[in-house]
Coordinates of C-alpha atoms and ligand atoms in Angstrom, one line a residue:
M211 CA -29.4 -11.1 101.3
S212 CA -31.2 -12.8 98.2
G213 CA -33.5 -9.8 97.8
Q214 CA -30.5 -7.6 97.3
S215 CA -29.1 -10.1 94.7
C216 CA -32.4 -10.0 92.8
N217 CA -32.5 -6.2 92.8
A218 CA -28.8 -6.1 91.7
A219 CA -29.6 -8.4 88.8
M220 CA -32.5 -6.3 87.6
A221 CA -30.9 -2.9 88.1
N222 CA -27.7 -3.8 86.2
P223 CA -28.5 -6.3 83.3
Q224 CA -24.8 -6.5 82.3
S225 CA -23.1 -7.0 85.6
R226 CA -19.8 -8.4 86.7
T227 CA -18.8 -11.6 88.6
E228 CA -17.0 -11.6 91.8
D229 CA -13.6 -11.9 90.1
G230 CA -14.6 -8.9 87.9
Q231 CA -15.6 -10.7 84.6
K232 CA -18.5 -9.1 82.5
I233 CA -21.5 -11.4 82.2
S234 CA -24.9 -11.1 80.4
F235 CA -28.3 -10.4 82.0
I236 CA -29.5 -14.0 81.5
Q237 CA -26.3 -15.5 83.0
R238 CA -26.7 -13.2 86.0
L239 CA -30.3 -14.1 86.4
S240 CA -29.6 -17.8 86.5
Q241 CA -26.9 -17.2 89.1
V242 CA -29.2 -15.3 91.3
F243 CA -31.8 -18.0 90.9
L244 CA -29.3 -20.7 91.9
N245 CA -28.0 -18.7 94.8
T246 CA -31.6 -18.0 96.0
G247 CA -32.4 -21.8 95.8
V248 CA -29.3 -22.6 97.8
N249 CA -30.1 -19.9 100.4
L250 CA -33.7 -21.1 100.7
Q251 CA -32.7 -24.7 101.3
F252 CA -30.2 -23.5 103.8
R253 CA -32.7 -21.4 105.6
Y254 CA -35.4 -24.1 105.5
K255 CA -33.0 -26.5 107.2
Q256 CA -31.9 -23.8 109.7
F257 CA -35.3 -22.5 110.9
G258 CA -37.7 -25.5 110.2
Q259 CA -40.9 -25.7 108.0
G260 CA -43.2 -23.5 109.9
G261 CA -41.3 -20.2 109.9
D262 CA -43.8 -17.4 108.7
G263 CA -41.2 -14.8 107.9
S264 CA -39.1 -17.1 105.7
N265 CA -42.2 -18.3 103.8
R266 CA -43.2 -14.8 103.0
L267 CA -39.7 -14.1 101.8
V268 CA -39.8 -17.1 99.6
L269 CA -43.1 -16.0 98.1
L270 CA -41.8 -12.5 97.6
C271 CA -38.7 -13.7 95.9
L272 CA -40.6 -16.1 93.6
G273 CA -43.0 -13.3 92.7
L274 CA -40.1 -11.1 91.8
L275 CA -38.5 -13.9 89.9
N276 CA -41.8 -14.3 87.9
I277 CA -41.8 -10.6 87.0
T278 CA -38.1 -10.8 86.1
L279 CA -38.7 -13.8 83.9
L280 CA -41.7 -12.1 82.2
I281 CA -39.7 -9.0 81.5
A282 CA -36.8 -11.1 80.2
A283 CA -39.3 -13.0 77.9
V284 CA -40.7 -9.7 76.7
V285 CA -37.3 -8.2 76.1
I286 CA -36.2 -11.4 74.2
G287 CA -39.4 -11.3 72.1
I288 CA -38.9 -7.7 71.2
N289 CA -35.3 -8.4 70.2
C290 CA -36.3 -11.4 68.2
A291 CA -38.9 -9.4 66.4
K292 CA -36.4 -6.7 65.6
V293 CA -33.9 -9.2 64.3
K294 CA -36.5 -10.9 62.1
E295 CA -37.7 -7.5 60.8
G296 CA -34.0 -6.5 60.0
S297 CA -33.4 -9.8 58.1
L298 CA -36.7 -9.3 56.3
R299 CA -35.7 -5.8 55.4
V300 CA -32.3 -7.1 54.2
S301 CA -33.9 -9.8 52.1
H302 CA -36.4 -7.4 50.7
S303 CA -33.7 -4.9 49.5
A304 CA -31.7 -7.8 48.1
A305 CA -34.7 -9.0 46.2
T306 CA -35.3 -5.4 44.9
Q307 CA -31.7 -5.2 43.8
L308 CA -32.0 -8.6 42.1
I309 CA -35.2 -7.5 40.3
D310 CA -33.5 -4.4 39.2
E311 CA -30.5 -6.4 37.9
L312 CA -32.9 -8.8 36.2
N313 CA -34.7 -5.9 34.5
Y314 CA -31.4 -4.5 33.4
L315 CA -30.2 -7.9 32.1
H316 CA -33.5 -8.3 30.3
G317 CA -33.0 -4.9 28.7
N318 CA -29.5 -5.9 27.7
Y319 CA -30.7 -9.2 26.4
S320 CA -33.2 -7.6 24.0
D321 CA -30.5 -5.1 23.0
V322 CA -28.2 -8.0 22.2
I323 CA -30.9 -9.8 20.2
K324 CA -31.6 -6.5 18.3
A325 CA -27.9 -6.1 17.6
E326 CA -27.6 -9.7 16.4
E327 CA -30.6 -9.1 14.1
E328 CA -28.9 -6.0 12.7
A329 CA -25.6 -7.7 12.3
K330 CA -27.3 -10.6 10.5
N331 CA -29.0 -8.1 8.1
A332 CA -25.7 -6.3 7.5
L333 CA -24.0 -9.6 6.8
E334 CA -26.7 -10.5 4.4
S335 CA -26.4 -7.2 2.5
V336 CA -22.6 -7.5 2.4
L337 CA -22.9 -11.0 1.0
K338 CA -25.4 -9.8 -1.6
N339 CA -23.0 -7.0 -2.5
H340 CA -20.2 -9.4 -2.7
T341 CA -22.2 -11.6 -5.1
R342 CA -23.1 -8.6 -7.2
M343 CA -19.5 -7.4 -7.3
K344 CA -18.4 -10.9 -8.3
E345 CA -20.8 -10.8 -11.2
K346 CA -19.7 -7.4 -12.2
I347 CA -16.0 -8.5 -12.1
E348 CA -16.9 -11.4 -14.3
Q349 CA -18.7 -9.1 -16.8
Q350 CA -15.8 -6.7 -16.7
K351 CA -13.4 -9.6 -17.3
T352 CA -15.4 -10.7 -20.4
I353 CA -15.4 -7.1 -21.6
N354 CA -11.6 -6.8 -21.0
D355 CA -11.0 -10.0 -22.8
N356 CA -13.0 -8.7 -25.8
Y357 CA -11.1 -5.4 -25.7
Q358 CA -7.8 -7.4 -25.6
K359 CA -8.9 -9.4 -28.6
Q360 CA -10.0 -6.2 -30.4
M361 CA -6.7 -4.5 -29.6
E362 CA -4.7 -7.5 -30.9
A363 CA -6.8 -7.4 -34.0
L364 CA -6.2 -3.7 -34.4
Q365 CA -2.5 -4.1 -33.8
E366 CA -2.4 -6.7 -36.5
E367 CA -4.4 -4.4 -38.8
S368 CA -2.1 -1.5 -38.0
K369 CA 0.9 -3.6 -39.0
I370 CA -0.7 -4.4 -42.3
L371 CA -1.7 -0.8 -42.8
L372 CA 1.9 0.4 -42.1
S373 CA 3.3 -2.1 -44.5
N374 CA 0.7 -1.0 -47.0
V375 CA 1.8 2.6 -46.4
S376 CA 5.5 1.8 -46.9
A377 CA 4.5 -0.2 -50.0
L378 CA 2.6 2.8 -51.3
E379 CA 5.4 5.1 -50.4
E380 CA 7.8 2.9 -52.2
H381 CA 5.5 2.7 -55.1
C382 CA 4.9 6.5 -55.3
S383 CA 8.5 7.5 -54.6
G384 CA 10.1 4.7 -56.4
C385 CA 12.5 4.2 -53.4
P386 CA 12.8 1.2 -51.0
S387 CA 11.5 1.8 -47.4
G388 CA 14.2 3.5 -45.3
W389 CA 15.5 5.4 -48.3
I390 CA 14.8 9.1 -48.9
P391 CA 13.7 10.2 -52.4
L392 CA 14.9 13.4 -54.1
N393 CA 14.0 14.0 -57.7
S394 CA 14.8 10.8 -59.6
S395 CA 17.2 9.4 -56.9
C396 CA 16.9 7.5 -53.6
Y397 CA 19.4 8.1 -50.7
F398 CA 20.4 5.8 -47.9
F399 CA 22.1 7.3 -44.8
S400 CA 23.7 4.4 -42.9
Y401 CA 23.1 6.2 -39.6
T402 CA 19.3 5.8 -39.8
E403 CA 19.6 2.0 -40.1
S404 CA 22.6 1.4 -37.7
P405 CA 23.8 4.5 -35.8
N406 CA 26.9 2.8 -34.3
V407 CA 28.2 1.1 -37.5
E408 CA 31.2 2.8 -39.3
K409 CA 33.2 1.5 -42.2
N410 CA 36.2 2.6 -44.3
W411 CA 35.6 4.0 -47.7
E412 CA 35.9 0.7 -49.6
K413 CA 33.7 -1.2 -47.2
S414 CA 31.1 1.6 -47.3
R415 CA 31.0 1.4 -51.1
E416 CA 30.6 -2.4 -50.9
D417 CA 27.6 -1.9 -48.6
C418 CA 26.0 0.5 -51.1
K419 CA 26.6 -2.0 -54.0
S420 CA 25.0 -4.8 -52.0
R421 CA 21.9 -2.7 -51.8
G422 CA 21.8 -2.1 -55.5
A423 CA 23.3 1.4 -55.2
D424 CA 26.7 3.1 -54.9
L425 CA 28.2 5.9 -52.8
V426 CA 26.4 9.2 -53.4
V427 CA 27.5 11.5 -56.3
I428 CA 26.6 15.1 -55.5
D429 CA 26.5 16.9 -58.8
Y430 CA 23.9 19.7 -58.5
P431 CA 23.2 22.4 -56.0
E432 CA 19.8 21.1 -54.8
E433 CA 21.4 17.7 -54.0
Q434 CA 24.3 19.4 -52.1
N435 CA 21.7 21.3 -50.1
F436 CA 19.6 18.2 -49.4
V437 CA 22.7 16.2 -48.2
S438 CA 23.9 19.1 -46.1
H439 CA 20.6 19.6 -44.3
T440 CA 20.0 15.8 -43.8
I441 CA 23.3 15.2 -42.1
D442 CA 22.9 18.4 -40.1
H443 CA 19.7 17.1 -38.6
M444 CA 21.3 13.7 -37.8
M445 CA 24.3 15.3 -35.9
A446 CA 26.3 12.2 -36.6
G447 CA 29.7 13.3 -37.7
G448 CA 31.2 12.6 -41.1
F449 CA 29.8 10.5 -44.0
W450 CA 31.8 9.0 -47.0
V451 CA 30.7 10.1 -50.4
G452 CA 31.6 8.7 -53.8
L453 CA 34.6 11.1 -54.6
T454 CA 38.3 10.2 -54.6
D455 CA 41.7 11.2 -56.0
M456 CA 43.3 7.8 -55.3
N457 CA 44.3 7.4 -59.0
T458 CA 46.0 10.7 -59.5
E459 CA 46.8 12.8 -56.4
G460 CA 44.9 16.1 -56.6
K461 CA 42.7 15.0 -59.5
W462 CA 39.3 14.5 -57.8
V463 CA 36.9 12.1 -59.7
W464 CA 33.4 11.0 -58.8
I465 CA 32.8 7.2 -58.9
N466 CA 30.7 7.7 -62.1
N467 CA 33.9 9.1 -63.7
V468 CA 32.6 12.6 -63.7
T469 CA 35.5 15.1 -63.0
E470 CA 33.4 18.2 -62.8
V471 CA 33.9 18.9 -59.1
E472 CA 32.5 22.1 -57.5
N473 CA 35.4 23.6 -55.6
R474 CA 33.0 25.8 -53.5
Y475 CA 31.8 22.7 -51.6
W476 CA 35.2 22.1 -50.0
M477 CA 35.5 23.3 -46.4
D478 CA 38.0 26.2 -46.0
G479 CA 41.6 24.9 -46.5
E480 CA 40.5 21.5 -48.0
P481 CA 41.5 19.3 -49.6
N482 CA 44.8 19.4 -47.7
D483 CA 45.9 15.7 -48.0
V484 CA 47.4 15.7 -44.5
G485 CA 49.1 12.7 -42.9
Y486 CA 51.8 10.2 -43.9
H487 CA 49.4 8.2 -46.1
G488 CA 47.6 11.4 -47.4
E489 CA 43.9 11.8 -47.8
D490 CA 42.4 10.4 -51.0
C491 CA 38.7 9.9 -50.1
A492 CA 36.0 12.6 -49.7
M493 CA 33.5 12.8 -46.9
V494 CA 30.9 15.4 -45.9
I495 CA 30.3 16.8 -42.4
A496 CA 27.5 19.2 -41.3
S497 CA 28.3 22.9 -41.3
R498 CA 25.4 24.9 -40.1
M499 CA 26.8 28.3 -40.7
T500 CA 28.0 27.5 -44.2
P501 CA 25.8 24.6 -45.5
W502 CA 27.5 24.6 -48.9
K503 CA 31.0 24.1 -47.3
T504 CA 30.7 20.4 -46.1
R505 CA 33.5 18.6 -47.9
N506 CA 36.8 17.3 -46.6
D507 CA 39.4 14.9 -47.9
A508 CA 40.2 12.1 -45.4
N509 CA 42.3 8.9 -45.1
C510 CA 40.3 6.2 -47.0
R511 CA 41.1 3.7 -44.2
H512 CA 39.2 5.7 -41.6
S513 CA 35.9 4.4 -40.4
M514 CA 32.8 6.5 -40.6
K515 CA 29.1 6.5 -41.8
W516 CA 28.3 6.6 -45.4
I517 CA 25.6 7.7 -47.9
C518 CA 24.4 5.6 -50.8
E519 CA 22.5 6.7 -53.9
M520 CA 20.4 4.8 -56.4
T521 CA 18.1 5.8 -59.3
S522 CA 14.5 5.6 -58.3
R523 CA 12.2 3.1 -60.2
Ligands
MMA789 C1 41.4 17.9 -39.6 C2 41.8 18.6 -40.9 C3 41.3 17.9 -42.1 C4 41.7 16.4 -42.0 C5 41.4 15.8 -40.7 C6 41.9 14.4 -40.6 C7 39.5 17.6 -38.2 O1 40.0 18.0 -39.5 O2 43.2 18.7 -41.0 O3 41.7 18.5 -43.3 O4 41.2 15.7 -43.1 O5 41.8 16.6 -39.7 O6 41.4 13.8 -39.4
CA790 CA1 41.5 17.0 -45.4

């Protein structure tokens, strides 16, 4: 009976209990051992101490048990060694991995240090550049200030020169600045000074007198041509001249009392004295196609530009 149990335990290390549960080899072995001990006690009591057959059986069973235990010890030892070796292998590979990582990190660290050094150098050179730029800007500022001063001085000088020029012009032409010289006279066209101002004939004459002149008297062909061309360039409409028939209708007299009036300078159909109040003052208006025909009689109360004339100095 116990011999069979021993054999069963050895043949099938992972066996089952009587109720069918899986148990390990060691558990099974201890069970067999316990069973055997119980059986031996029982037999010892049953057959007495001197039974030869039962002694031999006990010895045999103990011998088998010894062998079994030895095998178990060997198996456990082998398993232990395997486990130990496995864990060693594992720790060795982890260490290798750690060393690799350490090397990698070491490489990275030196890269970082290198980059830091480079960044430092770059920053230094940028700072140097910045300082240099600042200095340059400062220099440029000084130069600009100097230029500004020079420009202001030049502007002042140019003002003086211009006033000198107009003084010279005045001196040479004998006309005030803003007046146009022709032969021994100076002419003022109101449009050049104030393009939007218009006055009636009387007010226009007053303005001329206030300037030391009078309304223009056109009494020779070159003068007619000059006035005609000048107003043509201005494109500013009609200008009062110093000619009127307000004393005797139809008797045109210049303001210097000269009655020699060139009829060819009237525009076609003029003077026509139209309107309820008539037209007793003469004005000139540009006529590009027929520059000599510039004259018209108009109502003295109308507002328009005017031309003054004075003798040059
Ligand atoms: C016409 C013509 C002139 C007259 C003016 C008055 C535009 O010209 O009849 O003779 O003096 O009108 O505005
Ligand atoms: Ca008219």
